[in-house]
Coordinates of C-alpha atoms and ligand atoms in Angstrom, one line a residue:
M8 CA 0.0 0.0 0.0
K9 CA 2.8 2.3 1.0
T10 CA 4.7 1.6 -2.2
F11 CA 1.5 2.2 -4.2
R12 CA 1.0 5.6 -2.6
F13 CA 4.7 6.5 -3.2
L14 CA 4.3 5.6 -6.9
L15 CA 1.2 7.7 -7.1
V16 CA 3.0 10.7 -5.7
V17 CA 5.9 10.2 -8.0
L18 CA 3.7 9.8 -11.0
S19 CA 1.6 12.9 -10.3
L20 CA 4.8 15.0 -9.6
S21 CA 6.3 13.9 -12.8
A22 CA 3.0 14.7 -14.6
I23 CA 3.2 18.3 -13.2
G24 CA 6.8 18.5 -14.2
L25 CA 6.0 17.4 -17.7
R26 CA 3.0 19.6 -18.1
G27 CA 4.7 22.6 -16.4
A28 CA 3.0 25.4 -14.6
D29 CA 0.3 27.5 -16.2
L30 CA 1.7 30.1 -18.6
P31 CA 1.7 33.6 -17.0
A32 CA -1.1 35.7 -18.5
L33 CA -3.0 38.9 -18.2
R34 CA -6.6 38.9 -17.0
K35 CA -9.2 41.7 -16.5
Q36 CA -10.7 42.4 -13.1
G37 CA -13.1 45.4 -13.3
T38 CA -11.1 48.3 -14.7
A39 CA -7.8 46.7 -13.8
T40 CA -5.6 44.2 -15.7
Q41 CA -3.9 41.7 -13.5
L42 CA -0.8 39.6 -14.2
I43 CA -1.7 36.0 -13.3
V44 CA 1.3 33.8 -12.2
D45 CA 0.7 30.2 -11.1
G46 CA -3.0 30.9 -11.3
Q47 CA -2.9 33.8 -8.9
P48 CA -2.8 37.6 -9.4
F49 CA 0.8 38.7 -8.9
L50 CA 2.2 42.1 -7.9
A51 CA 5.8 42.4 -9.0
R52 CA 7.9 43.9 -6.2
G53 CA 10.7 44.3 -8.7
G54 CA 14.1 45.8 -9.4
E55 CA 15.9 46.1 -12.7
L56 CA 19.5 45.2 -12.9
G57 CA 22.2 47.6 -14.1
N58 CA 23.0 46.9 -17.8
S59 CA 26.2 45.0 -17.1
S60 CA 25.0 43.0 -14.1
G61 CA 23.1 40.3 -15.9
E62 CA 25.8 37.6 -16.0
P63 CA 25.1 34.9 -13.3
D64 CA 28.6 34.7 -11.9
Y65 CA 28.8 38.4 -11.4
L66 CA 25.3 38.7 -10.0
R67 CA 25.5 35.7 -7.7
A68 CA 26.7 37.7 -4.7
S69 CA 23.8 40.1 -5.0
W70 CA 20.9 37.7 -4.6
P71 CA 20.8 37.8 -0.7
K72 CA 20.7 41.6 -1.0
L73 CA 17.9 41.5 -3.6
K74 CA 15.9 39.1 -1.3
A75 CA 16.5 41.2 1.7
M76 CA 15.0 44.2 0.0
N77 CA 11.7 42.1 -0.3
L78 CA 11.9 41.8 -4.0
N79 CA 10.0 39.0 -5.6
T80 CA 11.0 39.8 -9.2
V81 CA 14.3 40.7 -10.9
V82 CA 14.2 42.5 -14.3
A83 CA 17.3 41.2 -16.1
P84 CA 18.8 41.9 -19.5
V85 CA 19.4 39.3 -22.2
Y86 CA 22.2 40.4 -24.5
W87 CA 21.8 39.5 -28.2
D88 CA 25.6 39.6 -28.8
V89 CA 26.1 37.1 -26.0
L90 CA 23.1 34.9 -27.1
E91 CA 24.2 34.6 -30.7
P92 CA 27.9 35.2 -30.9
V93 CA 28.1 33.4 -34.2
E94 CA 25.3 33.7 -36.7
G95 CA 22.7 30.9 -36.1
N96 CA 24.6 29.5 -33.1
F97 CA 22.9 30.3 -29.8
D98 CA 24.5 30.2 -26.4
F99 CA 21.9 30.1 -23.6
A100 CA 24.3 29.6 -20.7
T101 CA 23.8 33.1 -19.4
V102 CA 20.0 32.9 -19.5
D103 CA 20.0 29.4 -18.0
G104 CA 22.3 30.6 -15.2
L105 CA 20.0 33.5 -14.4
I106 CA 16.9 31.3 -14.4
A107 CA 18.6 28.7 -12.1
D108 CA 19.8 31.4 -9.6
A109 CA 16.4 33.2 -9.6
R110 CA 14.6 30.0 -9.0
A111 CA 17.0 29.0 -6.2
N112 CA 16.3 32.3 -4.6
G113 CA 12.5 32.1 -5.0
M114 CA 12.5 35.0 -7.4
R115 CA 10.7 35.6 -10.7
L116 CA 12.3 37.1 -13.8
V117 CA 11.3 39.7 -16.3
L118 CA 13.7 39.4 -19.3
L119 CA 14.7 42.4 -21.3
W120 CA 15.5 41.6 -24.9
F121 CA 18.5 43.9 -25.7
G122 CA 18.2 43.1 -29.4
T123 CA 18.3 45.6 -32.3
W124 CA 17.9 48.6 -30.0
K125 CA 18.9 49.6 -26.5
N126 CA 18.4 53.3 -25.6
S127 CA 18.1 54.1 -29.3
M128 CA 21.5 52.6 -30.1
S129 CA 22.3 49.1 -31.5
C130 CA 25.2 48.4 -29.1
Y131 CA 24.0 44.9 -28.3
A132 CA 23.9 43.7 -31.9
P133 CA 26.4 40.9 -32.4
A134 CA 29.8 41.7 -33.9
W135 CA 28.8 39.9 -37.2
V136 CA 25.9 42.3 -37.5
K137 CA 27.8 45.4 -36.6
V138 CA 30.6 44.9 -39.1
D139 CA 28.4 44.2 -42.1
P140 CA 26.4 47.4 -42.8
T141 CA 25.7 46.4 -46.3
R142 CA 23.7 43.4 -45.2
F143 CA 22.5 45.0 -42.0
P144 CA 21.8 48.7 -42.9
R145 CA 22.2 51.5 -40.5
A146 CA 19.9 54.5 -40.0
Q147 CA 21.4 57.6 -41.6
D148 CA 21.3 61.2 -40.6
S149 CA 20.1 63.9 -43.0
A150 CA 23.8 64.3 -44.2
G151 CA 23.7 60.6 -45.2
R152 CA 26.1 59.5 -42.5
G153 CA 25.5 56.0 -41.0
M154 CA 24.5 55.9 -37.3
E155 CA 25.1 53.3 -34.6
I156 CA 21.4 52.5 -35.0
L157 CA 20.2 49.7 -37.2
S158 CA 17.5 50.9 -39.6
P159 CA 14.0 49.7 -38.9
F160 CA 13.4 49.9 -42.7
S161 CA 15.4 46.7 -43.3
A162 CA 13.6 43.4 -43.5
V163 CA 17.0 41.6 -43.0
N164 CA 17.6 43.5 -39.7
R165 CA 14.1 42.7 -38.6
D166 CA 14.1 39.0 -39.5
T167 CA 17.6 38.4 -38.0
D168 CA 16.5 39.9 -34.7
A169 CA 13.2 38.0 -34.8
R170 CA 15.0 34.7 -35.4
A171 CA 17.2 35.3 -32.4
F172 CA 14.3 36.4 -30.2
A173 CA 12.3 33.4 -31.3
A174 CA 15.2 31.1 -30.4
L175 CA 15.3 32.6 -26.9
M176 CA 11.6 32.1 -26.5
H177 CA 11.8 28.5 -27.8
H178 CA 14.6 27.9 -25.3
L179 CA 12.4 29.2 -22.5
K180 CA 9.6 26.9 -23.6
T181 CA 11.8 23.9 -23.2
S182 CA 13.9 24.9 -20.2
D183 CA 11.6 27.0 -18.1
A184 CA 8.5 24.9 -17.6
A185 CA 8.0 26.4 -14.1
H186 CA 7.8 29.8 -15.7
T187 CA 10.4 31.6 -13.6
V188 CA 10.2 34.1 -16.4
I189 CA 6.8 35.9 -16.2
L190 CA 7.1 38.8 -18.6
V191 CA 9.3 39.8 -21.5
Q192 CA 10.3 43.2 -22.7
V193 CA 11.0 43.5 -26.4
E194 CA 13.9 45.8 -27.2
N195 CA 14.8 48.6 -24.8
E196 CA 13.9 52.3 -25.0
I197 CA 13.5 52.4 -28.8
G198 CA 14.0 55.9 -30.2
M199 CA 15.6 58.2 -32.9
I200 CA 18.1 60.7 -31.8
P201 CA 19.6 63.2 -32.6
E202 CA 17.3 63.7 -35.6
A203 CA 13.6 62.8 -35.6
R204 CA 13.8 60.3 -38.4
D205 CA 16.0 57.9 -40.4
H206 CA 17.2 59.3 -43.7
S207 CA 18.6 56.1 -45.2
P208 CA 17.5 55.4 -48.8
A209 CA 14.8 52.9 -47.7
A210 CA 13.5 55.4 -45.1
E211 CA 13.3 58.2 -47.7
K212 CA 11.3 55.9 -50.0
A213 CA 8.9 55.0 -47.2
F214 CA 8.5 58.6 -46.2
A215 CA 7.5 59.6 -49.7
A216 CA 5.0 56.8 -50.0
P217 CA 1.4 56.9 -48.8
V218 CA 0.7 56.4 -45.1
P219 CA -0.4 52.7 -44.8
P220 CA -4.2 52.5 -44.6
A221 CA -3.9 50.3 -41.5
L222 CA -2.8 53.3 -39.6
V223 CA -5.3 55.9 -40.8
D224 CA -8.1 53.4 -40.5
Y225 CA -7.1 52.7 -36.9
L226 CA -6.9 56.4 -36.1
A227 CA -10.3 57.0 -37.7
Q228 CA -11.9 54.1 -35.8
H229 CA -10.4 55.2 -32.5
R230 CA -10.7 59.0 -33.0
A231 CA -12.7 59.6 -29.8
Q232 CA -10.0 57.9 -27.6
L233 CA -6.9 59.1 -29.3
A234 CA -4.1 60.8 -27.3
P235 CA -4.9 64.5 -27.6
E236 CA -1.4 65.3 -28.8
L237 CA -1.6 62.9 -31.7
L238 CA -5.1 64.1 -32.7
A239 CA -3.8 67.7 -32.7
V240 CA -0.9 66.9 -35.1
W241 CA -3.3 65.0 -37.4
N242 CA -6.0 67.7 -37.3
A243 CA -3.4 70.5 -37.8
A244 CA -2.4 68.8 -41.1
G245 CA -6.1 68.7 -42.2
G246 CA -7.2 65.3 -40.7
K247 CA -6.8 63.6 -44.0
A248 CA -7.5 59.9 -44.5
S249 CA -4.8 59.3 -47.1
G250 CA -1.7 60.9 -48.6
T251 CA 2.0 60.8 -48.0
W252 CA 3.3 61.1 -44.4
A253 CA 4.0 64.8 -44.8
E254 CA 0.5 65.3 -46.3
V255 CA -1.3 63.4 -43.5
F256 CA 0.8 64.5 -40.5
G257 CA 2.6 67.6 -41.7
A258 CA 6.1 68.2 -42.8
G259 CA 7.5 69.0 -39.4
S260 CA 9.3 66.9 -36.8
A261 CA 6.0 65.9 -35.1
G262 CA 4.9 64.2 -38.3
E263 CA 8.4 62.6 -38.8
E264 CA 8.1 61.2 -35.4
I265 CA 4.8 59.5 -36.1
F266 CA 6.3 58.1 -39.3
M267 CA 9.2 56.6 -37.3
A268 CA 6.9 55.3 -34.6
W269 CA 4.9 53.4 -37.1
Y270 CA 8.0 51.7 -38.6
F271 CA 9.7 51.1 -35.2
A272 CA 6.4 49.5 -34.0
T273 CA 5.8 47.3 -37.0
Y274 CA 9.4 46.0 -36.7
T275 CA 8.8 45.4 -33.0
Q276 CA 5.5 43.7 -33.8
A277 CA 7.4 41.2 -36.1
V278 CA 10.0 40.4 -33.4
T279 CA 7.3 40.1 -30.7
A280 CA 5.1 37.9 -32.9
A281 CA 8.0 35.6 -33.7
G282 CA 8.7 35.2 -30.0
K283 CA 5.1 34.6 -29.1
A284 CA 4.8 32.0 -31.8
E285 CA 7.3 30.0 -29.7
L286 CA 6.0 30.9 -26.2
P287 CA 3.2 33.4 -25.7
L288 CA 4.3 35.1 -22.5
P289 CA 3.0 38.6 -21.9
M290 CA 5.2 41.1 -23.7
Y291 CA 5.7 44.8 -23.6
A292 CA 7.9 47.7 -24.9
N293 CA 9.2 50.5 -22.8
A294 CA 9.9 54.2 -23.4
A295 CA 12.4 56.8 -22.3
L296 CA 10.2 59.8 -21.3
I297 CA 10.6 63.4 -22.6
R298 CA 12.1 66.3 -20.7
P299 CA 10.0 69.4 -20.7
G300 CA 10.3 71.5 -23.8
Y301 CA 12.3 69.0 -25.8
Q302 CA 11.3 68.5 -29.5
P303 CA 11.3 65.3 -31.6
G304 CA 14.9 64.5 -32.4
Q305 CA 16.2 66.1 -29.2
Y306 CA 14.8 63.2 -27.1
P307 CA 14.8 59.5 -28.1
S308 CA 11.8 60.0 -30.5
A309 CA 9.1 57.7 -31.8
G310 CA 9.3 55.1 -29.0
P311 CA 6.1 54.0 -27.1
L312 CA 5.6 57.5 -25.6
P313 CA 2.3 58.7 -24.3
H314 CA 1.5 60.8 -27.3
L315 CA 2.3 57.8 -29.6
I316 CA 0.5 55.1 -27.8
D317 CA -2.2 54.8 -30.5
V318 CA 0.4 54.5 -33.3
W319 CA 2.1 51.7 -31.3
R320 CA -1.2 50.0 -30.6
A321 CA -2.2 50.1 -34.3
A322 CA 1.2 48.7 -35.5
A323 CA 2.1 46.3 -32.7
P324 CA -1.0 44.5 -31.4
A325 CA 1.2 41.6 -30.2
L326 CA 2.5 43.8 -27.4
D327 CA 0.3 43.4 -24.4
F328 CA 1.1 46.8 -23.0
L329 CA 3.5 49.8 -23.1
S330 CA 5.6 50.9 -20.1
P331 CA 7.2 54.1 -18.9
D332 CA 10.7 54.3 -17.4
I333 CA 10.2 57.0 -14.8
Y334 CA 13.2 59.0 -13.8
F335 CA 11.3 62.3 -13.2
Q336 CA 9.9 63.8 -10.0
D337 CA 6.4 64.1 -11.3
F338 CA 5.8 60.4 -11.0
S339 CA 2.0 60.4 -10.8
H340 CA 1.8 62.4 -14.0
W341 CA 3.9 60.0 -16.1
A342 CA 2.5 56.9 -14.5
G343 CA -1.1 58.1 -15.0
L344 CA -0.4 58.7 -18.7
Y345 CA 0.4 55.0 -19.1
T346 CA -3.0 54.0 -17.8
R347 CA -4.7 55.8 -20.8
G348 CA -7.1 53.6 -22.7
G349 CA -6.8 50.8 -20.2
N350 CA -3.1 50.2 -20.7
P351 CA -1.9 48.0 -17.7
L352 CA 0.7 49.8 -15.7
F353 CA 4.1 48.0 -15.3
I354 CA 7.1 50.2 -14.5
P355 CA 10.2 48.3 -15.4
E356 CA 12.5 51.2 -14.5
A357 CA 12.2 53.9 -11.9
M358 CA 14.5 56.3 -10.1
R359 CA 16.4 54.5 -7.3
S360 CA 15.8 57.2 -4.7
P361 CA 14.0 57.3 -1.3
E362 CA 10.9 58.4 -3.3
A363 CA 10.8 55.0 -5.0
A364 CA 9.3 53.5 -1.8
V365 CA 6.2 55.7 -1.9
N366 CA 6.0 55.8 -5.7
A367 CA 5.5 52.0 -5.5
L368 CA 2.7 52.3 -3.0
Y369 CA 1.0 55.0 -5.1
A370 CA 1.3 52.9 -8.3
F371 CA -0.3 49.8 -6.6
G372 CA -2.9 51.8 -4.7
A373 CA -4.0 54.5 -7.2
L374 CA -3.2 52.9 -10.6
D375 CA -3.7 49.2 -10.2
A376 CA 0.0 48.6 -11.2
I377 CA 1.2 45.1 -12.1
G378 CA 4.7 45.9 -10.9
F379 CA 7.2 48.6 -9.9
C380 CA 11.0 48.2 -10.3
P381 CA 13.7 50.7 -9.3
F382 CA 16.7 50.7 -11.7
S383 CA 20.1 49.2 -10.9
V384 CA 18.6 47.7 -7.8
E385 CA 21.6 45.6 -6.9
S386 CA 23.5 48.9 -6.3
N387 CA 20.8 50.4 -4.0
T388 CA 22.2 52.0 -0.9
E389 CA 20.8 53.5 2.3
P390 CA 18.6 55.3 2.9
A391 CA 16.7 54.4 -0.4
A392 CA 17.3 50.7 0.2
G393 CA 15.8 50.7 3.7
Y394 CA 12.7 52.6 2.6
L395 CA 12.2 50.3 -0.4
T396 CA 12.6 47.2 1.9
A397 CA 10.0 48.6 4.2
S398 CA 7.6 49.6 1.5
F399 CA 7.9 46.3 -0.4
D400 CA 7.3 44.6 3.0
L401 CA 3.9 46.4 3.1
V402 CA 3.1 45.4 -0.5
R403 CA 4.0 41.8 0.3
Q404 CA 1.7 41.8 3.3
L405 CA -1.1 43.5 1.4
T406 CA -0.9 41.6 -1.9
P407 CA -3.9 39.3 -1.3
L408 CA -6.0 42.2 -0.3
L409 CA -4.9 44.5 -3.1
V410 CA -5.5 42.0 -5.8
E411 CA -8.9 41.3 -4.5
K412 CA -9.9 45.0 -4.5
Q413 CA -8.1 46.2 -7.7
G414 CA -10.1 47.5 -10.5
R415 CA -13.3 47.9 -8.4
G416 CA -12.9 51.5 -7.1
L417 CA -11.9 50.3 -3.7
T418 CA -8.3 51.4 -3.5
A419 CA -6.5 54.8 -3.7
G420 CA -3.0 56.2 -3.5
F421 CA -1.4 59.4 -2.0
L422 CA 1.9 60.9 -3.0
Q423 CA 3.9 64.0 -1.9
E424 CA 6.0 64.5 -5.0
S425 CA 7.7 67.7 -3.8
V426 CA 7.4 69.9 -0.8
E427 CA 5.2 72.1 -3.0
T428 CA 2.6 69.4 -3.5
K429 CA -0.8 70.8 -2.8
Q430 CA -2.2 69.7 0.5
P431 CA -4.4 68.2 1.5
Q432 CA -5.0 65.7 -1.3
Q433 CA -8.6 64.8 -1.5
V434 CA -10.0 61.3 -2.3
R435 CA -13.5 60.0 -2.3
L436 CA -14.0 56.3 -1.6
G437 CA -17.6 55.0 -1.1
N438 CA -19.4 57.2 1.3
W439 CA -16.4 59.1 2.7
I440 CA -14.1 61.9 1.6
F441 CA -10.5 61.6 2.8
H442 CA -8.2 64.7 3.2
V443 CA -4.6 63.6 3.2
S444 CA -1.6 65.8 4.2
F445 CA 2.0 64.9 4.2
E446 CA 4.9 65.1 6.7
R447 CA 8.5 64.5 6.0
A448 CA 10.1 66.0 9.2
A449 CA 11.4 63.8 12.0
P450 CA 8.8 63.2 14.7
P451 CA 9.5 65.1 17.9
Q452 CA 11.5 63.1 20.4
L453 CA 8.7 63.0 23.0
A454 CA 8.8 60.4 25.7
D455 CA 5.9 58.6 24.2
G456 CA 6.8 59.5 20.6
L457 CA 9.1 56.6 20.0
A458 CA 8.0 54.2 17.3
V459 CA 7.1 50.6 17.9
V460 CA 9.1 48.4 15.6
I461 CA 6.6 46.2 13.7
G462 CA 8.4 43.2 12.3
T463 CA 12.1 42.8 12.0
E464 CA 12.2 43.2 8.2
N465 CA 11.1 46.8 8.5
S466 CA 14.7 48.1 8.4
A467 CA 13.7 51.7 7.7
L468 CA 12.3 51.9 11.2
A469 CA 15.7 52.5 12.8
A470 CA 15.5 55.7 10.8
G471 CA 15.6 58.3 13.5
G472 CA 18.5 60.1 11.9
R473 CA 17.1 59.9 8.4
A474 CA 13.5 60.8 9.0
G475 CA 14.0 64.3 7.8
A476 CA 14.6 63.1 4.3
A477 CA 11.9 60.4 4.5
P478 CA 9.5 60.3 1.6
A479 CA 5.7 60.7 2.3
G480 CA 2.9 58.7 0.6
G481 CA 0.9 55.6 0.7
L482 CA -2.2 53.8 -0.2
M483 CA -5.7 53.1 1.1
V484 CA -8.0 50.1 0.7
A485 CA -11.8 50.0 1.5
L486 CA -12.4 47.0 3.7
G487 CA -16.1 47.7 4.1
D488 CA -18.5 50.6 3.9
D489 CA -17.0 52.3 7.0
E490 CA -13.7 50.5 7.5
F491 CA -10.5 51.4 5.7
L492 CA -6.9 50.4 5.7
F493 CA -4.0 52.9 5.3
A494 CA -0.5 51.8 4.5
G495 CA 2.4 54.2 4.1
I496 CA 4.5 56.8 5.7
G497 CA 4.2 60.5 6.8
L498 CA 0.4 60.8 6.2
T499 CA -2.2 62.6 8.3
I500 CA -5.8 61.8 7.3
T501 CA -9.1 63.5 8.2
F502 CA -12.5 62.5 7.1
D503 CA -15.9 63.9 6.0
P504 CA -19.0 62.0 5.2
A505 CA -19.8 62.4 1.4
G506 CA -23.0 64.4 1.0
G507 CA -23.3 64.4 4.7
G508 CA -25.5 67.5 5.4
R509 CA -25.1 68.1 9.1
D510 CA -23.2 64.8 9.6
Q511 CA -19.7 64.7 10.8
A512 CA -17.1 61.9 10.8
G513 CA -15.6 60.3 13.9
L514 CA -13.1 57.6 14.6
L515 CA -14.6 54.4 16.2
S516 CA -11.3 52.6 16.3
V517 CA -7.8 52.8 14.9
E518 CA -5.5 49.8 15.1
E519 CA -1.9 49.3 14.0
G520 CA -0.9 45.9 12.8
R521 CA 0.4 43.7 10.0
Y522 CA -0.8 41.0 7.7
V523 CA 0.6 37.5 8.1
D524 CA -0.4 35.1 5.3
G525 CA -3.3 37.4 4.5
Q526 CA -4.6 37.5 8.1
W527 CA -4.6 40.7 10.2
R528 CA -2.4 40.6 13.3
H529 CA -3.2 43.3 15.9
V530 CA -0.1 45.2 17.2
R531 CA -1.7 48.0 19.2
R532 CA -4.7 50.3 19.4
L533 CA -4.0 53.9 18.6
N534 CA -5.8 56.7 20.5
G535 CA -5.1 59.8 22.5
D536 CA -2.1 61.7 21.2
Q537 CA -1.6 59.2 18.4
T538 CA -5.0 60.2 16.9
H539 CA -4.9 63.8 18.1
Q540 CA -7.7 62.7 20.6
G541 CA -9.8 61.3 17.9
R542 CA -9.4 64.0 15.3
H543 CA -7.2 62.3 12.7
V544 CA -5.3 59.2 11.6
R545 CA -1.6 59.6 11.4
L546 CA 1.1 57.4 9.9
E547 CA 4.1 59.0 11.3
P548 CA 7.0 60.4 9.3
G549 CA 10.1 58.2 8.8
R550 CA 8.3 54.9 9.5
F551 CA 6.2 52.7 7.2
A552 CA 3.1 51.3 8.9
I553 CA -0.4 49.8 8.4
Q554 CA -3.5 51.0 10.2
R555 CA -7.1 49.8 10.1
V556 CA -9.6 52.5 10.8
K557 CA -13.4 52.4 11.5
L558 CA -15.4 55.5 10.9
Y559 CA -18.8 56.6 12.1
R560 CA -21.2 59.5 11.6
Y561 CA -22.6 61.8 14.2
H562 CA -24.3 65.2 14.3
Ligands
DGJ625 C1 17.3 53.7 -19.2 C2 17.7 52.4 -19.8 O1 16.6 51.7 -20.3 C3 18.5 51.6 -18.9 O2 18.9 50.4 -19.5 C4 19.7 52.4 -18.4 O3 20.5 52.8 -19.5 C5 19.1 53.7 -17.7 N1 18.3 54.4 -18.6 C6 20.2 54.7 -17.3 O4 21.1 54.3 -16.4

């Protein structure tokens, strides 16, 4: 009997092994799109590796640090020149090493295909591509000089990249049955610079040809939802349904950028589709954002930027979403632009500053983000590392709750992006209006003002000395009609009943605690000085915490 049971277990385990885990996929929940991993909604507490940190032997020493920061996902480059050193001969050792080490450390991977383009340039193209510009044509500037950018107008460039990317995805299909790899980024920060478009002979020919009907038809069908900036360029040129690029979108650099976006995106579509034909993991493309006042050609132009999202959607339907790399202070502005038209928000790169810790909470709470990943995370240092650790600890605790509530109007986020941020921020959830102010200063060293340390992982708590620089922000979840959870740092919240007439809001109870395996664990009741004698809820500056609050009405 014992032997029979043992055999059954062995047989079913090997069946799972053979079948593999379910393929990661995207699924709608209300207005949100969730990333489903192993059958469950997954929030990526991620970090992207520095460009030259993706070799397993080099990275090995960093895994304990990545785990200690409460990451569950590492965003790692795959280098075309390393993958295909000789044409048609693929070397998967680097990818396999990354996957093995990620798995051993209980971590998921997002792979970045550094293929034809990486930050506009083609520096990751294999040597046999680089040295043969006749076969693999370069983009040219307006003086006819070749650039270190492979031209998107070459079918040979496109098909050579697509073949390598397909080989990578085929390899994942056979070697990563457990789906350690959950997402794939195709290329990296595609863009034209320092001119708005390619002037190679093939590009000139395409520019003089009619705009493909597939683009104008798409724009006409989606006219009501188009990005206003794109619509403005089209309308300014007369809103025509046919003609050359200059006729339909104008002869200026804005029109040239739309032209390039279409050809970059159709190229990326071919690469993505070739990869998905092997293994249809969710895939996306990312963009370097624009500094204020810069014109096309001055920034990496024509990538999946907010004003070009429609062009990219029309040309590259195989991409599941488009992502921003956010290195600017006005995080909520840029992140918000990438939720236009239901685009799921995944931030593969973000500034590695103390602010990252609250930007993450805002993205998950306000924008139903799938994931948030500071850049060069293995180099993170204090105080940013401590804040990120504490913030990701909260996200880890709250994931079951957040994924249950996402997309249903039951969550919100708060962010103080600069000391000038307008206060209080006002949010309505259900029957209540919340007024949120922010505090970054260190708390006064009163006898009873010392913070209770909740959980040993919360390393930012020993932050007395650094509280002055502490970020401020957080998220909120509606637990019931009159019960709410706040998670974050440096927040003071007051309440009003919505449409309350003479009604006023009071605090019935405020509890500090944490979630363990999805279950609430009480740490302490807060009252007296900690709630300003019942007037407000306060998540003190310099310390990440979770509070559950019950409200009531009186008059
Ligand atoms: C954005 C790119 O996508 C990254 O690979 C990296 O180059 C950073 N910029 C800058 O360090």
